PDB file of C-alpha atoms in Angstrom:
ATOM      1  CA  SER A   5      21.089   6.027  11.134  1.00 40.00           C
ATOM      2  CA  SER A   6      19.024   3.494  13.025  1.00 44.00           C
ATOM      3  CA  THR A   7      16.172   1.504  11.577  1.00 47.00           C
ATOM      4  CA  MET A   8      13.037   0.234  13.196  1.00 48.00           C
ATOM      5  CA  ALA A   9      10.096  -2.042  12.669  1.00 49.00           C
ATOM      6  CA  ALA A  10       6.606  -1.034  13.670  1.00 51.00           C
ATOM      7  CA  ASN A  11       4.115  -3.271  15.352  1.00 53.00           C
ATOM      8  CA  PHE A  12       1.970  -0.590  16.910  1.00 54.00           C
ATOM      9  CA  GLY A  13      -1.391  -2.274  16.647  1.00 55.00           C
ATOM     10  CA  HIS A  14      -4.252   0.137  16.139  1.00 63.00           C
ATOM     11  CA  GLN A  15      -2.568   3.221  17.648  1.00 73.00           C
ATOM     12  CA  PHE A  16      -2.983   5.309  14.501  1.00 85.00           C
ATOM     13  CA  ALA A  17      -6.195   3.740  13.188  1.00 90.00           C
ATOM     14  CA  ASN A  18      -9.229   6.032  12.993  1.00 92.00           C
ATOM     15  CA  ASN A  19      -7.105   9.115  13.606  1.00 91.00           C
ATOM     16  CA  GLY A  20      -8.740  12.176  12.088  1.00 92.00           C
ATOM     17  CA  TYR A  21      -5.906  14.582  12.916  1.00 93.00           C
ATOM     18  CA  ILE A  22      -2.943  13.281  10.903  1.00 92.00           C
ATOM     19  CA  SER A  23      -2.698  14.910   7.464  1.00 95.00           C
ATOM     20  CA  LYS A  24       0.933  14.151   6.616  1.00 96.00           C
ATOM     21  CA  LEU A  25       2.931  11.174   7.792  1.00 93.00           C
ATOM     22  CA  THR A  26       6.708  10.902   7.515  1.00 94.00           C
ATOM     23  CA  ALA A  27       8.538   7.915   8.990  1.00 92.00           C
ATOM     24  CA  THR A  28      12.148   8.302   7.906  1.00 93.00           C
ATOM     25  CA  ASN A  29      13.697   5.297   9.713  1.00 92.00           C
ATOM     26  CA  LEU A  30      10.834   2.815   9.536  1.00 92.00           C
ATOM     27  CA  THR A  31      11.871  -0.367   7.687  1.00 94.00           C
ATOM     28  CA  SER A  32       8.790  -2.560   8.172  1.00 93.00           C
ATOM     29  CA  ILE A  33       5.144  -2.356   9.139  1.00 92.00           C
ATOM     30  CA  ALA A  34       3.735  -5.499  10.726  1.00 90.00           C
ATOM     31  CA  SER A  35       0.500  -4.239  12.274  1.00 87.00           C
ATOM     32  CA  PRO A  36      -3.035  -4.867  11.075  1.00 91.00           C
ATOM     33  CA  TYR A  37      -5.085  -1.692  10.600  1.00 92.00           C
ATOM     34  CA  ALA A  38      -1.933   0.422  11.062  1.00 91.00           C
ATOM     35  CA  PHE A  39      -3.360   3.615   9.523  1.00 93.00           C
ATOM     36  CA  ARG A  40      -6.884   2.428   8.713  1.00 94.00           C
ATOM     37  CA  ASN A  41      -9.457   5.184   8.348  1.00 95.00           C
ATOM     38  CA  CYS A  42      -7.058   8.068   8.941  1.00 94.00           C
ATOM     39  CA  CYS A  43      -9.660  10.181   7.193  1.00 94.00           C
ATOM     40  CA  ASN A  44      -7.534  13.342   6.818  1.00 96.00           C
ATOM     41  CA  LEU A  45      -4.253  11.704   5.836  1.00 96.00           C
ATOM     42  CA  CYS A  46      -3.216  13.238   2.490  1.00 97.00           C
ATOM     43  CA  GLU A  47       0.465  12.284   2.209  1.00 96.00           C
ATOM     44  CA  ALA A  48       2.569   9.383   3.493  1.00 96.00           C
ATOM     45  CA  TYR A  49       6.365   9.165   3.122  1.00 96.00           C
ATOM     46  CA  PHE A  50       8.325   6.037   4.072  1.00 96.00           C
ATOM     47  CA  PRO A  51      11.779   6.475   2.503  1.00 96.00           C
ATOM     48  CA  GLU A  52      13.361   3.384   4.151  1.00 96.00           C
ATOM     49  CA  LEU A  53      10.367   1.021   4.321  1.00 96.00           C
ATOM     50  CA  ILE A  54      11.257  -2.428   2.930  1.00 96.00           C
ATOM     51  CA  SER A  55       8.289  -4.642   3.866  1.00 96.00           C
ATOM     52  CA  ILE A  56       4.609  -4.360   4.704  1.00 96.00           C
ATOM     53  CA  GLN A  57       2.530  -7.039   6.427  1.00 94.00           C
ATOM     54  CA  SER A  58      -0.563  -5.099   7.360  1.00 93.00           C
ATOM     55  CA  VAL A  59      -4.128  -6.228   6.719  1.00 93.00           C
ATOM     56  CA  SER A  60      -6.129  -3.071   5.966  1.00 94.00           C
ATOM     57  CA  GLY A  61      -3.029  -0.952   6.654  1.00 94.00           C
ATOM     58  CA  PHE A  62      -4.254   2.143   4.795  1.00 95.00           C
ATOM     59  CA  TYR A  63      -7.858   1.025   4.268  1.00 96.00           C
ATOM     60  CA  ASP A  64     -10.307   3.915   3.815  1.00 96.00           C
ATOM     61  CA  CYS A  65      -7.763   6.723   4.044  1.00 96.00           C
ATOM     62  CA  SER A  66     -10.123   8.532   1.708  1.00 95.00           C
ATOM     63  CA  GLU A  67      -8.071  11.748   1.437  1.00 97.00           C
ATOM     64  CA  LEU A  68      -4.749  10.004   0.727  1.00 97.00           C
ATOM     65  CA  GLN A  69      -3.348  11.474  -2.487  1.00 97.00           C
ATOM     66  CA  HIS A  70       0.373  10.733  -2.388  1.00 96.00           C
ATOM     67  CA  VAL A  71       2.289   7.714  -1.071  1.00 96.00           C
ATOM     68  CA  GLU A  72       6.046   7.456  -1.397  1.00 97.00           C
ATOM     69  CA  LEU A  73       7.637   4.025  -0.853  1.00 97.00           C
ATOM     70  CA  PRO A  74      10.902   4.103  -2.843  1.00 98.00           C
ATOM     71  CA  LYS A  75      12.566   1.079  -1.171  1.00 98.00           C
ATOM     72  CA  LEU A  76       9.530  -1.128  -0.549  1.00 98.00           C
ATOM     73  CA  GLN A  77      10.409  -4.663  -1.669  1.00 97.00           C
ATOM     74  CA  SER A  78       7.514  -6.821  -0.454  1.00 97.00           C
ATOM     75  CA  ILE A  79       3.823  -6.669   0.351  1.00 97.00           C
ATOM     76  CA  ASN A  80       2.721  -9.879   2.070  1.00 96.00           C
ATOM     77  CA  ASN A  81      -0.344 -10.837   4.089  1.00 95.00           C
ATOM     78  CA  SER A  82      -1.742  -7.374   3.454  1.00 95.00           C
ATOM     79  CA  LYS A  83      -5.313  -7.865   2.291  1.00 95.00           C
ATOM     80  CA  MET A  84      -7.118  -4.597   1.496  1.00 96.00           C
ATOM     81  CA  LEU A  85      -3.917  -2.575   2.088  1.00 96.00           C
ATOM     82  CA  PHE A  86      -5.020   0.526   0.143  1.00 97.00           C
ATOM     83  CA  LYS A  87      -8.701  -0.373  -0.311  1.00 97.00           C
ATOM     84  CA  GLY A  88     -11.060   2.578  -0.580  1.00 96.00           C
ATOM     85  CA  ASN A  89      -8.415   5.264  -1.083  1.00 96.00           C
ATOM     86  CA  THR A  90     -10.538   7.222  -3.525  1.00 96.00           C
ATOM     87  CA  ASN A  91      -8.111  10.141  -4.030  1.00 97.00           C
ATOM     88  CA  LEU A  92      -5.007   8.187  -5.068  1.00 96.00           C
ATOM     89  CA  THR A  93      -4.317   8.818  -8.755  1.00 96.00           C
ATOM     90  CA  ASN A  94      -0.822   7.456  -9.446  1.00 95.00           C
ATOM     91  CA  LEU A  95       1.375   4.979  -7.603  1.00 96.00           C
ATOM     92  CA  ASP A  96       4.972   4.023  -8.255  1.00 95.00           C
ATOM     93  CA  PHE A  97       6.695   1.135  -6.491  1.00 97.00           C
ATOM     94  CA  PRO A  98      10.246   1.252  -7.916  1.00 97.00           C
ATOM     95  CA  ALA A  99      11.799  -1.476  -5.719  1.00 98.00           C
ATOM     96  CA  LEU A 100       8.794  -3.764  -5.098  1.00 97.00           C
ATOM     97  CA  THR A 101       9.639  -7.340  -6.126  1.00 97.00           C
ATOM     98  CA  SER A 102       6.726  -9.377  -4.704  1.00 96.00           C
ATOM     99  CA  ILE A 103       3.088  -9.180  -3.667  1.00 96.00           C
ATOM    100  CA  GLY A 104       1.855 -12.302  -1.896  1.00 95.00           C
ATOM    101  CA  ASN A 105      -1.304 -13.418  -0.119  1.00 95.00           C
ATOM    102  CA  SER A 106      -2.707  -9.900  -0.344  1.00 95.00           C
ATOM    103  CA  ASP A 107      -6.214  -9.827  -1.846  1.00 95.00           C
ATOM    104  CA  ASN A 108      -7.896  -6.562  -2.851  1.00 96.00           C
ATOM    105  CA  VAL A 109      -4.771  -4.450  -2.261  1.00 97.00           C
ATOM    106  CA  PHE A 110      -6.002  -1.527  -4.392  1.00 96.00           C
ATOM    107  CA  ARG A 111      -9.729  -2.350  -4.439  1.00 96.00           C
ATOM    108  CA  LYS A 112     -12.031   0.647  -4.841  1.00 97.00           C
ATOM    109  CA  CYS A 113      -9.213   3.112  -5.498  1.00 97.00           C
ATOM    110  CA  THR A 114     -11.638   4.730  -7.910  1.00 97.00           C
ATOM    111  CA  SER A 115      -9.397   7.653  -8.974  1.00 97.00           C
ATOM    112  CA  LEU A 116      -6.339   5.491  -9.581  1.00 97.00           C
ATOM    113  CA  LEU A 117      -5.143   6.128 -13.147  1.00 97.00           C
ATOM    114  CA  SER A 118      -1.789   4.361 -13.270  1.00 96.00           C
ATOM    115  CA  VAL A 119       0.423   2.014 -11.273  1.00 96.00           C
ATOM    116  CA  SER A 120       4.053   1.234 -11.987  1.00 96.00           C
ATOM    117  CA  PHE A 121       5.908  -1.837 -10.720  1.00 96.00           C
ATOM    118  CA  PRO A 122       9.221  -1.702 -12.642  1.00 96.00           C
ATOM    119  CA  SER A 123      10.919  -4.352 -10.445  1.00 96.00           C
ATOM    120  CA  LEU A 124       7.970  -6.632  -9.639  1.00 95.00           C
ATOM    121  CA  LEU A 125       8.933 -10.253 -10.277  1.00 94.00           C
ATOM    122  CA  GLU A 126       6.209 -12.265  -8.536  1.00 93.00           C
ATOM    123  CA  LEU A 127       2.474 -12.158  -7.820  1.00 93.00           C
ATOM    124  CA  SER A 128       1.445 -15.063  -5.613  1.00 93.00           C
ATOM    125  CA  GLN A 129      -2.016 -15.895  -4.261  1.00 91.00           C
ATOM    126  CA  ASN A 130      -3.679 -12.523  -4.692  1.00 91.00           C
ATOM    127  CA  THR A 131      -7.218 -11.937  -5.958  1.00 92.00           C
ATOM    128  CA  GLY A 132      -8.884  -8.724  -7.002  1.00 93.00           C
ATOM    129  CA  LEU A 133      -5.758  -6.577  -6.761  1.00 94.00           C
ATOM    130  CA  PHE A 134      -7.401  -3.790  -8.778  1.00 95.00           C
ATOM    131  CA  LEU A 135     -11.077  -4.692  -8.334  1.00 95.00           C
ATOM    132  CA  SER A 136     -13.385  -1.685  -8.807  1.00 96.00           C
ATOM    133  CA  CYS A 137     -10.559   0.642  -9.861  1.00 97.00           C
ATOM    134  CA  SER A 138     -12.848   2.221 -12.442  1.00 97.00           C
ATOM    135  CA  SER A 139     -10.363   4.878 -13.666  1.00 97.00           C
ATOM    136  CA  LEU A 140      -7.321   2.632 -13.996  1.00 97.00           C
ATOM    137  CA  SER A 141      -5.867   2.837 -17.491  1.00 96.00           C
ATOM    138  CA  SER A 142      -2.209   1.801 -17.058  1.00 96.00           C
ATOM    139  CA  ILE A 143      -0.440  -0.938 -15.091  1.00 95.00           C
ATOM    140  CA  GLU A 144       3.255  -1.521 -15.769  1.00 94.00           C
ATOM    141  CA  PHE A 145       4.948  -4.844 -14.858  1.00 92.00           C
ATOM    142  CA  PRO A 146       7.992  -4.923 -17.186  1.00 93.00           C
ATOM    143  CA  ALA A 147       9.978  -7.445 -15.083  1.00 93.00           C
ATOM    144  CA  LEU A 148       7.107  -9.751 -14.016  1.00 92.00           C
ATOM    145  CA  SER A 149       8.149 -13.393 -14.368  1.00 89.00           C
ATOM    146  CA  SER A 150       5.727 -15.349 -12.148  1.00 89.00           C
ATOM    147  CA  ILE A 151       1.973 -15.220 -11.556  1.00 88.00           C
ATOM    148  CA  ASP A 152       0.697 -17.933  -9.234  1.00 87.00           C
ATOM    149  CA  LYS A 153      -2.996 -18.073  -8.296  1.00 81.00           C
ATOM    150  CA  SER A 154      -3.469 -14.318  -8.738  1.00 80.00           C
ATOM    151  CA  THR A 155      -6.065 -12.180 -10.515  1.00 73.00           C
ATOM    152  CA  ALA A 156      -6.065  -8.482 -11.193  1.00 72.00           C
TER     153      ALA A 156
END
């Protein structure tokens, strides 16, 4: 099984045709606006993804309902990563250990009810992570040990 990193620029941004995305061997995303405004994207599966560095990576994917990132360990330099995803209701990041320099990651995810970060250890230099998430009622950080210049 080979792995790969993606730096595909804006190739998928503003795509109105993709409804389901599966990238089985992708280990990192390092492209700004990677899937920004994919207005019909409902599901995204990244079973091997370990790191994301993508400003506005999934910004305004307004139909996105399900994201699966079981091995994701870090979100860095990813401002507004999921901003404006108004159909996301629950997110689980089982392996995520750090979020850094990533303001407004979940901003305006207005249907988001719960987020689980069972392995998250560090939040560093993030502001407004959950700003305008008007339905959010549960955030779980059981392992969190460091918050540095971050606000929820």
